[in-house]
Amino acid sequence: MKKKIKKFHIAVDGSSASGKTTASKIISKKFKLKLLSSGKLYRYIAYKIIKNNNSFDKSFVRKISRSISEKDLNSKKLYSQNITNLSSIIAKKKYIRNYLKKYQMDFIKKNKFVIIEGRDIASKILPNADLKLFFKCSIQKKALRRFKEFKKNNSTIKINEVEKALKLRDFSDKNRKESPLLFIKGAVLVDTTNLTLKQMEDKIIKLVRMKIKQKIDANI
C-alpha cells in the first residue's frame, strides 16, 4: 500500500465501550498504520493535574502537553477511577482541547499512514480522512462489556453501576459545548451491538481494503 499511495488517514469516533478502540488496534496491526488513541491524551493530562495538586493552570497544562511521549500514553497509571472522572471533565475545556489538538496535528505530520480514534476525530482532527468510521452499540451491551473488564480488578462492582456511568459519559460527550460526539456526514456507521469480534473484524477490514483500493485506483 505505502508504495502506491503517499498517505492514508482513518478517523474513528464513537462512544465509550462501542468497540472503536478494539477495532482501531485491529486496523493498525493489519494495515501497519500508526495508531493514536486520543482518549489517552486526556487521561495523561488528568494524571498530571492530579499529581500537581489538581492545578488547572494553563501554562502548566500547555507545558506538559508539549512533552507527552508514547511511553507516557501507555502507562497503566492512567486507568484509575479518579483519572477517568477527571479526564471526562477536562475534555470540556477549550484550552485543553486546543493544546491536545496541536499534539494530534503534529502526530499526523510525522506519520503519513495513521489511524486516530476518539470522539471528535472526524469533525476536528481529520476532517479530510480517507475513511471515517463511527462506532455505536446498545447501552446494555456496552455495560456488559465494560463490566467484564472491570470485574477482573474489582470483584464488588455491579453492572447497574457500570451502566449508569456509561449513560452519564455518553450524555456528557454528546452535549458538551466543545467538540461534542457527532456522527459526521460521510462516515460509515458500525453498530457492534450484535456483532461478534470476528464479525466486526471482517467488516472493518473489508471497509479499509475497499477504501485503499479506491485511493490506489484514483492515483493510477
PDB file of C-alpha atoms in Angstrom:
ATOM      1  CA  MET A   1       0.000   0.000   0.000  1.00  0.00           C
ATOM      2  CA  LYS A   2       2.668   2.519   1.044  1.00  0.00           C
ATOM      3  CA  LYS A   3       4.448   2.113  -2.299  1.00  0.00           C
ATOM      4  CA  LYS A   4       1.313   3.079  -4.231  1.00  0.00           C
ATOM      5  CA  ILE A   5      -0.076   5.974  -2.156  1.00  0.00           C
ATOM      6  CA  LYS A   6       1.715   8.729  -0.255  1.00  0.00           C
ATOM      7  CA  LYS A   7      -0.582   8.858   2.778  1.00  0.00           C
ATOM      8  CA  PHE A   8      -3.661   7.247   4.271  1.00  0.00           C
ATOM      9  CA  HIS A   9      -5.695   8.571   7.189  1.00  0.00           C
ATOM     10  CA  ILE A  10      -8.505   6.897   9.129  1.00  0.00           C
ATOM     11  CA  ALA A  11     -10.682   8.737  11.670  1.00  0.00           C
ATOM     12  CA  VAL A  12     -12.539   6.610  14.208  1.00  0.00           C
ATOM     13  CA  ASP A  13     -15.198   8.046  16.527  1.00  0.00           C
ATOM     14  CA  GLY A  14     -17.661   6.520  18.933  1.00  0.00           C
ATOM     15  CA  SER A  15     -18.888   6.362  22.494  1.00  0.00           C
ATOM     16  CA  SER A  16     -17.312   4.502  25.402  1.00  0.00           C
ATOM     17  CA  ALA A  17     -17.232   0.700  25.037  1.00  0.00           C
ATOM     18  CA  SER A  18     -18.638   0.848  21.491  1.00  0.00           C
ATOM     19  CA  GLY A  19     -15.718  -1.150  20.084  1.00  0.00           C
ATOM     20  CA  LYS A  20     -13.788   1.714  18.474  1.00  0.00           C
ATOM     21  CA  THR A  21     -10.533   1.131  20.355  1.00  0.00           C
ATOM     22  CA  THR A  22     -10.511  -2.613  19.700  1.00  0.00           C
ATOM     23  CA  ALA A  23     -11.295  -2.001  16.034  1.00  0.00           C
ATOM     24  CA  SER A  24      -8.589   0.659  15.735  1.00  0.00           C
ATOM     25  CA  LYS A  25      -5.979  -1.732  17.139  1.00  0.00           C
ATOM     26  CA  ILE A  26      -7.038  -4.407  14.645  1.00  0.00           C
ATOM     27  CA  ILE A  27      -6.800  -1.982  11.718  1.00  0.00           C
ATOM     28  CA  SER A  28      -3.480  -0.561  12.918  1.00  0.00           C
ATOM     29  CA  LYS A  29      -1.904  -4.011  13.126  1.00  0.00           C
ATOM     30  CA  LYS A  30      -3.410  -5.366   9.908  1.00  0.00           C
ATOM     31  CA  PHE A  31      -2.526  -2.392   7.708  1.00  0.00           C
ATOM     32  CA  LYS A  32       0.567  -1.117   9.566  1.00  0.00           C
ATOM     33  CA  LEU A  33      -0.947   2.271  10.428  1.00  0.00           C
ATOM     34  CA  LYS A  34       0.388   4.346  13.310  1.00  0.00           C
ATOM     35  CA  LEU A  35      -2.315   4.432  15.992  1.00  0.00           C
ATOM     36  CA  LEU A  36      -3.161   7.252  18.370  1.00  0.00           C
ATOM     37  CA  SER A  37      -5.937   6.880  20.937  1.00  0.00           C
ATOM     38  CA  SER A  38      -6.824  10.471  21.751  1.00  0.00           C
ATOM     39  CA  GLY A  39      -8.520   9.494  24.999  1.00  0.00           C
ATOM     40  CA  LYS A  40      -5.115   8.609  26.414  1.00  0.00           C
ATOM     41  CA  LEU A  41      -4.022  12.216  25.931  1.00  0.00           C
ATOM     42  CA  TYR A  42      -6.807  13.450  28.196  1.00  0.00           C
ATOM     43  CA  ARG A  43      -6.065  10.709  30.710  1.00  0.00           C
ATOM     44  CA  TYR A  44      -2.417  11.755  30.813  1.00  0.00           C
ATOM     45  CA  ILE A  45      -3.291  15.421  31.348  1.00  0.00           C
ATOM     46  CA  ALA A  46      -5.713  14.381  34.111  1.00  0.00           C
ATOM     47  CA  TYR A  47      -2.988  12.266  35.715  1.00  0.00           C
ATOM     48  CA  LYS A  48      -0.528  15.184  35.696  1.00  0.00           C
ATOM     49  CA  ILE A  49      -3.145  17.606  37.058  1.00  0.00           C
ATOM     50  CA  ILE A  50      -3.841  15.272  39.985  1.00  0.00           C
ATOM     51  CA  LYS A  51      -0.111  14.866  40.607  1.00  0.00           C
ATOM     52  CA  ASN A  52       0.185  18.672  40.593  1.00  0.00           C
ATOM     53  CA  ASN A  53      -2.376  19.136  43.380  1.00  0.00           C
ATOM     54  CA  ASN A  54      -5.291  19.457  40.947  1.00  0.00           C
ATOM     55  CA  SER A  55      -3.841  22.547  39.303  1.00  0.00           C
ATOM     56  CA  PHE A  56      -5.558  23.559  36.045  1.00  0.00           C
ATOM     57  CA  ASP A  57      -3.018  26.313  35.399  1.00  0.00           C
ATOM     58  CA  LYS A  58      -2.937  26.921  31.636  1.00  0.00           C
ATOM     59  CA  SER A  59       0.835  27.339  31.403  1.00  0.00           C
ATOM     60  CA  PHE A  60       1.311  24.063  33.283  1.00  0.00           C
ATOM     61  CA  VAL A  61      -1.092  22.189  31.001  1.00  0.00           C
ATOM     62  CA  ARG A  62       0.491  23.715  27.893  1.00  0.00           C
ATOM     63  CA  LYS A  63       3.955  22.677  29.049  1.00  0.00           C
ATOM     64  CA  ILE A  64       3.089  19.039  29.717  1.00  0.00           C
ATOM     65  CA  SER A  65       1.037  18.768  26.512  1.00  0.00           C
ATOM     66  CA  ARG A  66       4.199  19.600  24.556  1.00  0.00           C
ATOM     67  CA  SER A  67       6.273  16.836  26.127  1.00  0.00           C
ATOM     68  CA  ILE A  68       3.968  13.800  26.004  1.00  0.00           C
ATOM     69  CA  SER A  69       5.764  10.628  24.934  1.00  0.00           C
ATOM     70  CA  GLU A  70       4.433   7.316  23.645  1.00  0.00           C
ATOM     71  CA  LYS A  71       5.633   5.741  26.889  1.00  0.00           C
ATOM     72  CA  ASP A  72       3.552   8.253  28.873  1.00  0.00           C
ATOM     73  CA  LEU A  73       0.409   7.278  26.978  1.00  0.00           C
ATOM     74  CA  ASN A  74       0.936   3.554  27.576  1.00  0.00           C
ATOM     75  CA  SER A  75       1.288   3.851  31.347  1.00  0.00           C
ATOM     76  CA  LYS A  76      -1.048   1.672  33.417  1.00  0.00           C
ATOM     77  CA  LYS A  77      -1.256   4.556  35.898  1.00  0.00           C
ATOM     78  CA  LEU A  78      -3.753   6.292  33.612  1.00  0.00           C
ATOM     79  CA  TYR A  79      -6.657   3.978  34.420  1.00  0.00           C
ATOM     80  CA  SER A  80      -7.743   4.793  37.963  1.00  0.00           C
ATOM     81  CA  GLN A  81     -11.332   5.896  38.550  1.00  0.00           C
ATOM     82  CA  ASN A  82     -10.184   9.368  39.618  1.00  0.00           C
ATOM     83  CA  ILE A  83      -8.350   9.851  36.334  1.00  0.00           C
ATOM     84  CA  THR A  84     -11.312   8.519  34.361  1.00  0.00           C
ATOM     85  CA  ASN A  85     -13.641  11.015  36.067  1.00  0.00           C
ATOM     86  CA  LEU A  86     -11.283  13.965  35.664  1.00  0.00           C
ATOM     87  CA  SER A  87     -10.457  13.218  32.019  1.00  0.00           C
ATOM     88  CA  SER A  88     -14.178  13.494  31.236  1.00  0.00           C
ATOM     89  CA  ILE A  89     -14.271  16.908  32.947  1.00  0.00           C
ATOM     90  CA  ILE A  90     -11.184  18.378  31.284  1.00  0.00           C
ATOM     91  CA  ALA A  91     -12.367  17.190  27.855  1.00  0.00           C
ATOM     92  CA  LYS A  92     -14.943  20.008  28.076  1.00  0.00           C
ATOM     93  CA  LYS A  93     -12.285  22.706  28.446  1.00  0.00           C
ATOM     94  CA  LYS A  94     -11.484  24.512  25.209  1.00  0.00           C
ATOM     95  CA  TYR A  95      -7.888  25.442  26.048  1.00  0.00           C
ATOM     96  CA  ILE A  96      -7.018  21.831  26.898  1.00  0.00           C
ATOM     97  CA  ARG A  97      -8.634  20.573  23.695  1.00  0.00           C
ATOM     98  CA  ASN A  98      -6.634  23.150  21.725  1.00  0.00           C
ATOM     99  CA  TYR A  99      -3.323  22.088  23.308  1.00  0.00           C
ATOM    100  CA  LEU A 100      -4.047  18.433  22.602  1.00  0.00           C
ATOM    101  CA  LYS A 101      -5.266  19.201  19.090  1.00  0.00           C
ATOM    102  CA  LYS A 102      -1.783  20.547  18.371  1.00  0.00           C
ATOM    103  CA  TYR A 103      -0.274  17.277  19.629  1.00  0.00           C
ATOM    104  CA  GLN A 104      -2.572  15.308  17.320  1.00  0.00           C
ATOM    105  CA  MET A 105      -1.845  17.513  14.298  1.00  0.00           C
ATOM    106  CA  ASP A 106       1.897  17.109  14.895  1.00  0.00           C
ATOM    107  CA  PHE A 107       1.342  13.343  15.093  1.00  0.00           C
ATOM    108  CA  ILE A 108      -0.323  13.410  11.674  1.00  0.00           C
ATOM    109  CA  LYS A 109       2.518  15.441  10.163  1.00  0.00           C
ATOM    110  CA  LYS A 110       5.112  12.963  11.429  1.00  0.00           C
ATOM    111  CA  ASN A 111       3.199   9.857  10.339  1.00  0.00           C
ATOM    112  CA  LYS A 112       1.646   9.740   6.879  1.00  0.00           C
ATOM    113  CA  PHE A 113      -0.200   6.467   7.478  1.00  0.00           C
ATOM    114  CA  VAL A 114      -2.307   6.936  10.597  1.00  0.00           C
ATOM    115  CA  ILE A 115      -5.449   5.930  12.409  1.00  0.00           C
ATOM    116  CA  ILE A 116      -6.693   8.152  15.226  1.00  0.00           C
ATOM    117  CA  GLU A 117      -9.602   7.213  17.449  1.00  0.00           C
ATOM    118  CA  GLY A 118     -11.637   9.306  19.854  1.00  0.00           C
ATOM    119  CA  ARG A 119     -14.799  11.392  19.923  1.00  0.00           C
ATOM    120  CA  ASP A 120     -14.098  14.402  17.695  1.00  0.00           C
ATOM    121  CA  ILE A 121     -11.597  12.986  15.209  1.00  0.00           C
ATOM    122  CA  ALA A 122     -13.625  13.249  12.003  1.00  0.00           C
ATOM    123  CA  SER A 123     -15.034  16.647  12.934  1.00  0.00           C
ATOM    124  CA  LYS A 124     -11.927  18.401  14.306  1.00  0.00           C
ATOM    125  CA  ILE A 125      -8.721  16.405  13.783  1.00  0.00           C
ATOM    126  CA  LEU A 126      -9.072  14.520  10.479  1.00  0.00           C
ATOM    127  CA  PRO A 127     -11.971  16.170   8.603  1.00  0.00           C
ATOM    128  CA  ASN A 128     -10.413  15.042   5.304  1.00  0.00           C
ATOM    129  CA  ALA A 129      -9.696  11.483   6.380  1.00  0.00           C
ATOM    130  CA  ASP A 130      -9.744   8.839   3.648  1.00  0.00           C
ATOM    131  CA  LEU A 131     -12.073   6.749   5.791  1.00  0.00           C
ATOM    132  CA  LYS A 132     -14.295   7.855   8.670  1.00  0.00           C
ATOM    133  CA  LEU A 133     -15.775   5.222  10.961  1.00  0.00           C
ATOM    134  CA  PHE A 134     -18.392   5.851  13.648  1.00  0.00           C
ATOM    135  CA  PHE A 135     -18.994   3.125  16.231  1.00  0.00           C
ATOM    136  CA  LYS A 136     -22.167   2.657  18.238  1.00  0.00           C
ATOM    137  CA  CYS A 137     -23.587  -0.043  20.493  1.00  0.00           C
ATOM    138  CA  SER A 138     -26.612  -0.517  22.748  1.00  0.00           C
ATOM    139  CA  ILE A 139     -26.135   0.671  26.330  1.00  0.00           C
ATOM    140  CA  GLN A 140     -26.929  -2.818  27.649  1.00  0.00           C
ATOM    141  CA  LYS A 141     -24.247  -4.495  25.557  1.00  0.00           C
ATOM    142  CA  LYS A 142     -21.722  -1.755  26.323  1.00  0.00           C
ATOM    143  CA  ALA A 143     -22.346  -2.088  30.042  1.00  0.00           C
ATOM    144  CA  LEU A 144     -21.879  -5.856  29.869  1.00  0.00           C
ATOM    145  CA  ARG A 145     -18.565  -5.488  28.015  1.00  0.00           C
ATOM    146  CA  ARG A 146     -17.219  -2.876  30.404  1.00  0.00           C
ATOM    147  CA  PHE A 147     -18.488  -4.824  33.445  1.00  0.00           C
ATOM    148  CA  LYS A 148     -16.496  -7.888  32.370  1.00  0.00           C
ATOM    149  CA  GLU A 149     -13.376  -5.713  32.037  1.00  0.00           C
ATOM    150  CA  PHE A 150     -13.782  -4.031  35.426  1.00  0.00           C
ATOM    151  CA  LYS A 151     -14.737  -7.269  37.202  1.00  0.00           C
ATOM    152  CA  LYS A 152     -11.160  -8.513  36.781  1.00  0.00           C
ATOM    153  CA  ASN A 153      -9.861  -5.802  39.101  1.00  0.00           C
ATOM    154  CA  ASN A 154     -12.953  -5.053  41.179  1.00  0.00           C
ATOM    155  CA  SER A 155     -14.967  -8.053  42.349  1.00  0.00           C
ATOM    156  CA  THR A 156     -17.589  -5.879  44.088  1.00  0.00           C
ATOM    157  CA  ILE A 157     -18.575  -3.779  41.095  1.00  0.00           C
ATOM    158  CA  LYS A 158     -22.191  -4.062  39.931  1.00  0.00           C
ATOM    159  CA  ILE A 159     -23.364  -3.945  36.330  1.00  0.00           C
ATOM    160  CA  ASN A 160     -26.000  -1.298  37.088  1.00  0.00           C
ATOM    161  CA  GLU A 161     -23.198   0.986  38.352  1.00  0.00           C
ATOM    162  CA  VAL A 162     -21.303   0.487  35.099  1.00  0.00           C
ATOM    163  CA  GLU A 163     -24.405   1.166  33.005  1.00  0.00           C
ATOM    164  CA  LYS A 164     -25.171   4.354  34.937  1.00  0.00           C
ATOM    165  CA  ALA A 165     -21.599   5.627  34.477  1.00  0.00           C
ATOM    166  CA  LEU A 166     -21.705   4.905  30.732  1.00  0.00           C
ATOM    167  CA  LYS A 167     -25.030   6.733  30.335  1.00  0.00           C
ATOM    168  CA  LEU A 168     -23.615   9.793  32.093  1.00  0.00           C
ATOM    169  CA  ARG A 169     -20.462   9.741  29.951  1.00  0.00           C
ATOM    170  CA  ASP A 170     -22.463   9.349  26.736  1.00  0.00           C
ATOM    171  CA  PHE A 171     -24.707  12.262  27.680  1.00  0.00           C
ATOM    172  CA  SER A 172     -21.700  14.421  28.524  1.00  0.00           C
ATOM    173  CA  ASP A 173     -19.894  13.569  25.278  1.00  0.00           C
ATOM    174  CA  LYS A 174     -22.910  14.296  23.095  1.00  0.00           C
ATOM    175  CA  ASN A 175     -23.956  17.505  24.825  1.00  0.00           C
ATOM    176  CA  ARG A 176     -20.708  19.246  25.733  1.00  0.00           C
ATOM    177  CA  LYS A 177     -20.149  22.639  24.140  1.00  0.00           C
ATOM    178  CA  GLU A 178     -16.619  21.900  22.917  1.00  0.00           C
ATOM    179  CA  SER A 179     -16.295  19.218  20.220  1.00  0.00           C
ATOM    180  CA  PRO A 180     -19.333  17.058  21.049  1.00  0.00           C
ATOM    181  CA  LEU A 181     -19.553  13.482  19.831  1.00  0.00           C
ATOM    182  CA  LEU A 182     -21.308  13.665  16.460  1.00  0.00           C
ATOM    183  CA  PHE A 183     -21.984  11.396  13.525  1.00  0.00           C
ATOM    184  CA  ILE A 184     -20.312  13.204  10.633  1.00  0.00           C
ATOM    185  CA  LYS A 185     -21.707  13.115   7.109  1.00  0.00           C
ATOM    186  CA  GLY A 186     -19.672  10.694   5.032  1.00  0.00           C
ATOM    187  CA  ALA A 187     -18.771   8.450   7.960  1.00  0.00           C
ATOM    188  CA  VAL A 188     -19.518   4.728   7.893  1.00  0.00           C
ATOM    189  CA  LEU A 189     -21.690   3.595  10.799  1.00  0.00           C
ATOM    190  CA  VAL A 190     -20.518   0.417  12.523  1.00  0.00           C
ATOM    191  CA  ASP A 191     -23.101  -0.906  15.002  1.00  0.00           C
ATOM    192  CA  THR A 192     -21.374  -3.552  17.124  1.00  0.00           C
ATOM    193  CA  THR A 193     -24.408  -4.430  19.268  1.00  0.00           C
ATOM    194  CA  ASN A 194     -24.983  -7.803  17.631  1.00  0.00           C
ATOM    195  CA  LEU A 195     -21.540  -8.420  16.138  1.00  0.00           C
ATOM    196  CA  THR A 196     -19.033 -10.935  17.410  1.00  0.00           C
ATOM    197  CA  LEU A 197     -15.420  -9.833  17.500  1.00  0.00           C
ATOM    198  CA  LYS A 198     -14.741 -11.862  14.345  1.00  0.00           C
ATOM    199  CA  GLN A 199     -17.710 -10.331  12.530  1.00  0.00           C
ATOM    200  CA  MET A 200     -16.578  -6.830  13.465  1.00  0.00           C
ATOM    201  CA  GLU A 201     -13.030  -7.601  12.336  1.00  0.00           C
ATOM    202  CA  ASP A 202     -14.227  -8.908   8.972  1.00  0.00           C
ATOM    203  CA  LYS A 203     -16.438  -5.860   8.471  1.00  0.00           C
ATOM    204  CA  ILE A 204     -13.818  -3.214   9.219  1.00  0.00           C
ATOM    205  CA  ILE A 205     -11.046  -4.953   7.257  1.00  0.00           C
ATOM    206  CA  LYS A 206     -13.354  -5.090   4.238  1.00  0.00           C
ATOM    207  CA  LEU A 207     -14.121  -1.366   4.598  1.00  0.00           C
ATOM    208  CA  VAL A 208     -10.450  -0.412   4.831  1.00  0.00           C
ATOM    209  CA  ARG A 209      -9.419  -2.603   1.890  1.00  0.00           C
ATOM    210  CA  MET A 210     -12.170  -1.112  -0.254  1.00  0.00           C
ATOM    211  CA  LYS A 211     -11.104   2.438   0.578  1.00  0.00           C
ATOM    212  CA  ILE A 212      -7.425   1.669  -0.091  1.00  0.00           C
ATOM    213  CA  LYS A 213      -8.322   0.186  -3.478  1.00  0.00           C
ATOM    214  CA  GLN A 214     -10.357   3.281  -4.352  1.00  0.00           C
ATOM    215  CA  LYS A 215      -7.448   5.548  -3.458  1.00  0.00           C
ATOM    216  CA  ILE A 216      -4.907   3.472  -5.400  1.00  0.00           C
ATOM    217  CA  ASP A 217      -7.214   3.369  -8.451  1.00  0.00           C
ATOM    218  CA  ALA A 218      -7.676   7.145  -8.238  1.00  0.00           C
ATOM    219  CA  ASN A 219      -3.909   7.638  -8.301  1.00  0.00           C
ATOM    220  CA  ILE A 220      -3.302   5.487 -11.373  1.00  0.00           C
TER     221      ILE A 220
END
